[in-house]
PDB file of C-alpha atoms in Angstrom:
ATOM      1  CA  UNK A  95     132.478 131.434 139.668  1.00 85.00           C
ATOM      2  CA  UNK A  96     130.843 127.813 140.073  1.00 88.00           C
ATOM      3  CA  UNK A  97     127.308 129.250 140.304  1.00 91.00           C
ATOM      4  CA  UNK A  98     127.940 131.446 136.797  1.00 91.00           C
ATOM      5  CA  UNK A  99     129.257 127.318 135.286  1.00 92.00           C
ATOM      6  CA  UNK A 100     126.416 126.086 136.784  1.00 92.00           C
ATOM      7  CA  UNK A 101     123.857 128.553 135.475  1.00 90.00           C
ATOM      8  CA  UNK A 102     125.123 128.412 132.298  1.00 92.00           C
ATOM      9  CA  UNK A 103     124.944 124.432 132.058  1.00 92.00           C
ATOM     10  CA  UNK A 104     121.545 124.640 133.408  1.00 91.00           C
ATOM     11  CA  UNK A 105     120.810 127.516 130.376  1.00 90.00           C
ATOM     12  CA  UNK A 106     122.455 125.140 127.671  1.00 91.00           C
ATOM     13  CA  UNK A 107     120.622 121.749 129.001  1.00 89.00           C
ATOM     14  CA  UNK A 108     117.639 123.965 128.705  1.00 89.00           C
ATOM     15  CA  UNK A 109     118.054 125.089 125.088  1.00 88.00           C
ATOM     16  CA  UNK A 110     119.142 121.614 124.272  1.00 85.00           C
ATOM     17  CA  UNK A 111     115.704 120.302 125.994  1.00 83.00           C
ATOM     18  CA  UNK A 112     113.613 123.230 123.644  1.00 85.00           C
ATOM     19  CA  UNK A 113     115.311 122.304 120.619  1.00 83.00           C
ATOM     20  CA  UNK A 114     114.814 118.840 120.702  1.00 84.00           C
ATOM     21  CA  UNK A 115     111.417 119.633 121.717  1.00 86.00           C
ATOM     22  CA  UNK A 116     110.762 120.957 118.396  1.00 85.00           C
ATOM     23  CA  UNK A 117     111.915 118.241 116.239  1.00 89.00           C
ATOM     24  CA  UNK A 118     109.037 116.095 114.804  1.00 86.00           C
ATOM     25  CA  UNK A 119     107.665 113.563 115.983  1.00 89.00           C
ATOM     26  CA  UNK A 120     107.911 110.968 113.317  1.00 87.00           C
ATOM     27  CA  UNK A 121     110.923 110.447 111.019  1.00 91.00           C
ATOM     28  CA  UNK A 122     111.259 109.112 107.152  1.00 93.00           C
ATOM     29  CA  UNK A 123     114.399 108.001 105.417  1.00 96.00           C
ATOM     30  CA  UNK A 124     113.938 107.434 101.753  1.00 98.00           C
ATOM     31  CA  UNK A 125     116.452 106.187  99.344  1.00 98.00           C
ATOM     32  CA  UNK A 126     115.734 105.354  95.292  1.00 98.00           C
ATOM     33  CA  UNK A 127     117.878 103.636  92.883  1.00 98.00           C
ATOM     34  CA  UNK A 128     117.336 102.614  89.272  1.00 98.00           C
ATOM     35  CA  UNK A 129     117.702  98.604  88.186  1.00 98.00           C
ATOM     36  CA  UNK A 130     118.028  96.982  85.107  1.00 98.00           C
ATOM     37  CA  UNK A 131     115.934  94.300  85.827  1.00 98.00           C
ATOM     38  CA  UNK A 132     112.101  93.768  85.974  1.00 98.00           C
ATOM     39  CA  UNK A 133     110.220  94.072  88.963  1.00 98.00           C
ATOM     40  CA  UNK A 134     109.987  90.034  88.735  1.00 98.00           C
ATOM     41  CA  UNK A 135     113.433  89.768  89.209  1.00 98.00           C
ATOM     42  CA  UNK A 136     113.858  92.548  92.587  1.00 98.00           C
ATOM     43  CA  UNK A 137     110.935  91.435  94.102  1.00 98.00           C
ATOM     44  CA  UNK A 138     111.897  87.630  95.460  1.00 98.00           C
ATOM     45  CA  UNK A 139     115.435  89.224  97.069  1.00 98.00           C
ATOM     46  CA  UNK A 140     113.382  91.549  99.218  1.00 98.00           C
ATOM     47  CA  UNK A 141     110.770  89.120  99.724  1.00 98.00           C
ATOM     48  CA  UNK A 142     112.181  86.124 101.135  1.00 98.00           C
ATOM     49  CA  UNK A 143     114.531  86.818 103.981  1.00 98.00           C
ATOM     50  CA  UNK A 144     117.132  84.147 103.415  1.00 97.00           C
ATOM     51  CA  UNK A 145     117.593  86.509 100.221  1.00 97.00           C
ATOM     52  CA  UNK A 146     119.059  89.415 102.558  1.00 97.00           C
ATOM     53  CA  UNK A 147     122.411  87.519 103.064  1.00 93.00           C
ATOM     54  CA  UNK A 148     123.102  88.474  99.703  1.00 95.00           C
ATOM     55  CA  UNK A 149     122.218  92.587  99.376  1.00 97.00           C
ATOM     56  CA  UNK A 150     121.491  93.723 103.049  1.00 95.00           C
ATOM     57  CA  UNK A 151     124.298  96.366 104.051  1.00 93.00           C
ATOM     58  CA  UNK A 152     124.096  94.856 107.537  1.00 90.00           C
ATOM     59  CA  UNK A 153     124.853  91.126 106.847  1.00 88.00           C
ATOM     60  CA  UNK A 154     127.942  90.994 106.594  1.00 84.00           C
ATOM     61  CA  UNK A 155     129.073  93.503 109.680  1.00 85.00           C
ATOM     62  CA  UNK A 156     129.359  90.614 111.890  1.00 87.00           C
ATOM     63  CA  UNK A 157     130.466  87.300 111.546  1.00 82.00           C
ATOM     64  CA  UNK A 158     129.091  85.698 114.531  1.00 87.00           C
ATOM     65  CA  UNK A 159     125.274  87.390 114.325  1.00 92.00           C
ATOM     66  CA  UNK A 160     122.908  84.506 114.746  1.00 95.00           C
ATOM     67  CA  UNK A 161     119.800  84.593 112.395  1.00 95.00           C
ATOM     68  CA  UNK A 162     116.219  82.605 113.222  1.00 97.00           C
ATOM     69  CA  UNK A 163     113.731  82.354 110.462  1.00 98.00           C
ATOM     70  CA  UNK A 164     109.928  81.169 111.249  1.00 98.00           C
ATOM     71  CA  UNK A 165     107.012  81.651 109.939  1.00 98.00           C
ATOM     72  CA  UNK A 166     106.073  81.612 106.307  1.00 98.00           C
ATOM     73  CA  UNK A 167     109.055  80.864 103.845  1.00 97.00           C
ATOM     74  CA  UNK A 168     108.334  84.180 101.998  1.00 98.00           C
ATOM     75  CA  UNK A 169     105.472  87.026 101.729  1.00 98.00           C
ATOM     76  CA  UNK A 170     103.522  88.188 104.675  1.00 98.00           C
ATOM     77  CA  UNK A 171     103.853  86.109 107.973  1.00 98.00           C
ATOM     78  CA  UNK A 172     107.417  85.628 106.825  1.00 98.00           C
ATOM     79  CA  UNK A 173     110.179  86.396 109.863  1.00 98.00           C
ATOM     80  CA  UNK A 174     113.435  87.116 110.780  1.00 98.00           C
ATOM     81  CA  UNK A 175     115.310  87.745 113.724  1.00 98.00           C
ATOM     82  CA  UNK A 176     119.428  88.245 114.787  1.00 97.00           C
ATOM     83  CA  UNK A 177     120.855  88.735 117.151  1.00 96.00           C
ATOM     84  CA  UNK A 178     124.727  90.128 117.069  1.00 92.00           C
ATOM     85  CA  UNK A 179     127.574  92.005 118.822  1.00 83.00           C
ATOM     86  CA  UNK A 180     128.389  95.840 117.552  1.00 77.00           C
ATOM     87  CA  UNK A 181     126.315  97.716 115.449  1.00 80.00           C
ATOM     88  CA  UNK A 182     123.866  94.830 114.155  1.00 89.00           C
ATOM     89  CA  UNK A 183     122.454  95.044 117.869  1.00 92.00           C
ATOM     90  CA  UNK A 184     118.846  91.950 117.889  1.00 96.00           C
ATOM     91  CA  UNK A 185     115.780  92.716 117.022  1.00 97.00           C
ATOM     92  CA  UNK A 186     113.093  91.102 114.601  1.00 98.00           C
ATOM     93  CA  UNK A 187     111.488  91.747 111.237  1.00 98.00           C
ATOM     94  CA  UNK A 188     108.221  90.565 109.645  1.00 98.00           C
ATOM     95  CA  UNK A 189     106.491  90.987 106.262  1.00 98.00           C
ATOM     96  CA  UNK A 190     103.095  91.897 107.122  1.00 98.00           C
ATOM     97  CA  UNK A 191     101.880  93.104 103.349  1.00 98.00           C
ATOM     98  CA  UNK A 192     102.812  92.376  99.619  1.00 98.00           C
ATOM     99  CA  UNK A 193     101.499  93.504  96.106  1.00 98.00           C
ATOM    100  CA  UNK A 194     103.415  91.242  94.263  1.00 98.00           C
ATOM    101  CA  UNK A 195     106.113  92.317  92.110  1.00 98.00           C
ATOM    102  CA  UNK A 196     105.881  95.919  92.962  1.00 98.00           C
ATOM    103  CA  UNK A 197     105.308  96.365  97.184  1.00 98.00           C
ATOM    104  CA  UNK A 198     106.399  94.476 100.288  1.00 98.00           C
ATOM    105  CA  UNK A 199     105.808  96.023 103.860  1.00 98.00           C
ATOM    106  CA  UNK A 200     107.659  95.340 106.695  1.00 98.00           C
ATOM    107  CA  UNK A 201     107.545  95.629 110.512  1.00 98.00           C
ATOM    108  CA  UNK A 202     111.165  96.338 111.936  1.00 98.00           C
ATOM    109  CA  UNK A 203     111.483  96.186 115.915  1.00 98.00           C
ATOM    110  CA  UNK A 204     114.709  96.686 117.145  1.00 94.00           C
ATOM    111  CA  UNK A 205     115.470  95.607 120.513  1.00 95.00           C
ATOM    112  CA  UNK A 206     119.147  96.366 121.201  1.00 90.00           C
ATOM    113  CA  UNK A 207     121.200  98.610 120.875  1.00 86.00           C
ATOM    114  CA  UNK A 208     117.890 100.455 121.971  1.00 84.00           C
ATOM    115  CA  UNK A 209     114.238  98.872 121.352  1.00 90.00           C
ATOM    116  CA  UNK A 210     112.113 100.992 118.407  1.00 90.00           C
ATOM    117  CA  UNK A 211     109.963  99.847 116.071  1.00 96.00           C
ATOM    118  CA  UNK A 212     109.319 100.851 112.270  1.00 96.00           C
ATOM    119  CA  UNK A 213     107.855 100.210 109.336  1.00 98.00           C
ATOM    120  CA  UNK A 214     109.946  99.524 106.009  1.00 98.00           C
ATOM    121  CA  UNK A 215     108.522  99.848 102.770  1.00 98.00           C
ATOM    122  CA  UNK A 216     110.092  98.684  99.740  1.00 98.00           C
ATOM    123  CA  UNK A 217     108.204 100.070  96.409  1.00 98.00           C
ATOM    124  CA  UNK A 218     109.287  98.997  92.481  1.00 98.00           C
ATOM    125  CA  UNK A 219     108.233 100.842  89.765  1.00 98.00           C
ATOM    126  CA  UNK A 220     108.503  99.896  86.263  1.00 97.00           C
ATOM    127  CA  UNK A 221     110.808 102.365  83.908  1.00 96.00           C
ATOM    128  CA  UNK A 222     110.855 100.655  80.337  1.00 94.00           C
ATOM    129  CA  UNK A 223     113.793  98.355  80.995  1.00 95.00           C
ATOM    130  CA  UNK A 224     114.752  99.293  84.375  1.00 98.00           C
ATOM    131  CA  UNK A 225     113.018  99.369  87.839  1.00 98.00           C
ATOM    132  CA  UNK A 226     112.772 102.142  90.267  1.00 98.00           C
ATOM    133  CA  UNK A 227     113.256 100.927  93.847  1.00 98.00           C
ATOM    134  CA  UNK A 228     112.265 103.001  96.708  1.00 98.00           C
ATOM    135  CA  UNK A 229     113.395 101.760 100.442  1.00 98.00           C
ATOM    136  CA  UNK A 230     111.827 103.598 103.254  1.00 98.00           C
ATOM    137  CA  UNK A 231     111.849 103.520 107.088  1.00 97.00           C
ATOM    138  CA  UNK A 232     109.773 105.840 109.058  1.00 96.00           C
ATOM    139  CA  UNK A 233     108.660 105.858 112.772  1.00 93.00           C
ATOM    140  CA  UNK A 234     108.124 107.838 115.583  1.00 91.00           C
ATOM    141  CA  UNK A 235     110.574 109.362 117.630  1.00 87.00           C
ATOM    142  CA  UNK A 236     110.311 109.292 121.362  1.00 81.00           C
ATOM    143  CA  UNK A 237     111.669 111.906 123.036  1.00 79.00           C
ATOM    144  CA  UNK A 238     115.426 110.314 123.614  1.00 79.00           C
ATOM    145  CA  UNK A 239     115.595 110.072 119.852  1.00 83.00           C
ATOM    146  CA  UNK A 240     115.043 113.389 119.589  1.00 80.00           C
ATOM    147  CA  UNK A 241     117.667 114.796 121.596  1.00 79.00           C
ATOM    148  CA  UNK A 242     119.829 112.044 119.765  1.00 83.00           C
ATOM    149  CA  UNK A 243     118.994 114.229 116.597  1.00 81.00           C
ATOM    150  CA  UNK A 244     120.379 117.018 117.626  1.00 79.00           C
ATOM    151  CA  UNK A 245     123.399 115.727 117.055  1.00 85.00           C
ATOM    152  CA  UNK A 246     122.938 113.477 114.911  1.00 82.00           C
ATOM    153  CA  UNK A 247     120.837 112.897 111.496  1.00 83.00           C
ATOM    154  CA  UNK A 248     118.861 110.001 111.304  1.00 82.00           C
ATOM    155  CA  UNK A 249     118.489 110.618 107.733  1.00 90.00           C
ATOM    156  CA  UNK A 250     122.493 110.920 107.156  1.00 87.00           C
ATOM    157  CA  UNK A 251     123.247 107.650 109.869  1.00 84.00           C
ATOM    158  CA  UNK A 252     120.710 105.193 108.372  1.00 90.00           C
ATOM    159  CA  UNK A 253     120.835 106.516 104.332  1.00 94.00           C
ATOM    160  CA  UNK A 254     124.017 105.969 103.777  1.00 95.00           C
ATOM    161  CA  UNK A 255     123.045 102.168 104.834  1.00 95.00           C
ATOM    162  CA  UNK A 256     120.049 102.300 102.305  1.00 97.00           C
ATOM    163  CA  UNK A 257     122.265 102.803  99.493  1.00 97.00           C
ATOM    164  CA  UNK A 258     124.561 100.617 100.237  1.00 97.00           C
ATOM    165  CA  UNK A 259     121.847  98.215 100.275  1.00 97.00           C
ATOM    166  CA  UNK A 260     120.312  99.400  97.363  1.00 98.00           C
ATOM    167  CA  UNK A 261     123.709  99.122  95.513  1.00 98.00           C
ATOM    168  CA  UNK A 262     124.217  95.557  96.736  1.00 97.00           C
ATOM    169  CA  UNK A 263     120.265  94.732  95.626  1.00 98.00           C
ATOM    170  CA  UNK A 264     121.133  96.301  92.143  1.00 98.00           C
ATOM    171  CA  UNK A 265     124.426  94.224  92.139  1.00 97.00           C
ATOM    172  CA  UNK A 266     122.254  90.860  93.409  1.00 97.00           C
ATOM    173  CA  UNK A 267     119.386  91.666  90.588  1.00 98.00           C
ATOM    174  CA  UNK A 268     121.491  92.468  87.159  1.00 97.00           C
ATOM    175  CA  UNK A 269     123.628  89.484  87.960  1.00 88.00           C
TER     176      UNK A 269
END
């Protein structure tokens, strides 16, 4: 009876090994929401970091985080890093491009919960008397992060995050 358990954990280890196997290798989460508000009015709350205190869904999930800014005061070379308890984890972010009003890129690293780093890309489009704004994070994915995904959407764990974020920015801009 133990060796028929034991085979059949070492089967479903297996197929959980194959399947995450097979997942891709990179990852993209993509959110888009429509502003009233001209690109010119978006563009300095995603490009200066002390701006984030007021949209970013992660701000405000703990209290104590510590926050270090250096570098430039806005644009590329402009960085931030926290450091927190909980979900916030540390890590560090840096503009490294801009096409002002309409692009910023940024280079996320993440060191705890679990170290990764990504690129965010924050596009605005103008719609007559509105803006579109696209946030996006893609990556790779290790193999860890794939077996994570097998239980677990990236997409579905980090979007809902986006538009929160992207409800606070629209809240921030048409103010």
């Amino acid at each position: 009876m133990l060796k028929i358990i034991l085979l059949i954990l070492v089967v479903l280890i297996a197929a959980l090994l194959v399947v995450a196997a097979m997942k891709p290798d990179t990852f993209l989460v993509e959110r888009k929401t429509s502003i009233q508000a001209p690109p010119e009015k978006i563009f300095p709350l995603i490009n200066d970091f002390h701006n984030w205190t007021s949209w970013s869904p992660w701000e405000k999930l703990d209290p104590t985080m510590t926050r270090t800014y250096s570098g430039a005061l806005a644009g590329p070379g402009a960085k931030y890093a926290w450091e927190g308890k909980g979900q916030v984890g540390a890590g560090r972010m840096e503009i490294t491009g801009t096409t002002p009003p309409t692009q910023a890129t940024i280079q996320l690293d993440f060191e705890k919960p679990f170290k990764a780093s990504n690129t965010v890309e924050f596009t605005l489009v103008p719609q007559g008397d509105s803006t579109e704004v696209t946030w996006a994070m893609s990556g790779k994915s290790p193999f860890l992060s794939k077996v994570m995904q097998v239980f677990m959407s990236m997409d579905k764990m980090v979007g809902k995050d986006f538009e929160s974020g992207l409800e606070n920015l629209k809240a921030a801009a048409e103010k």
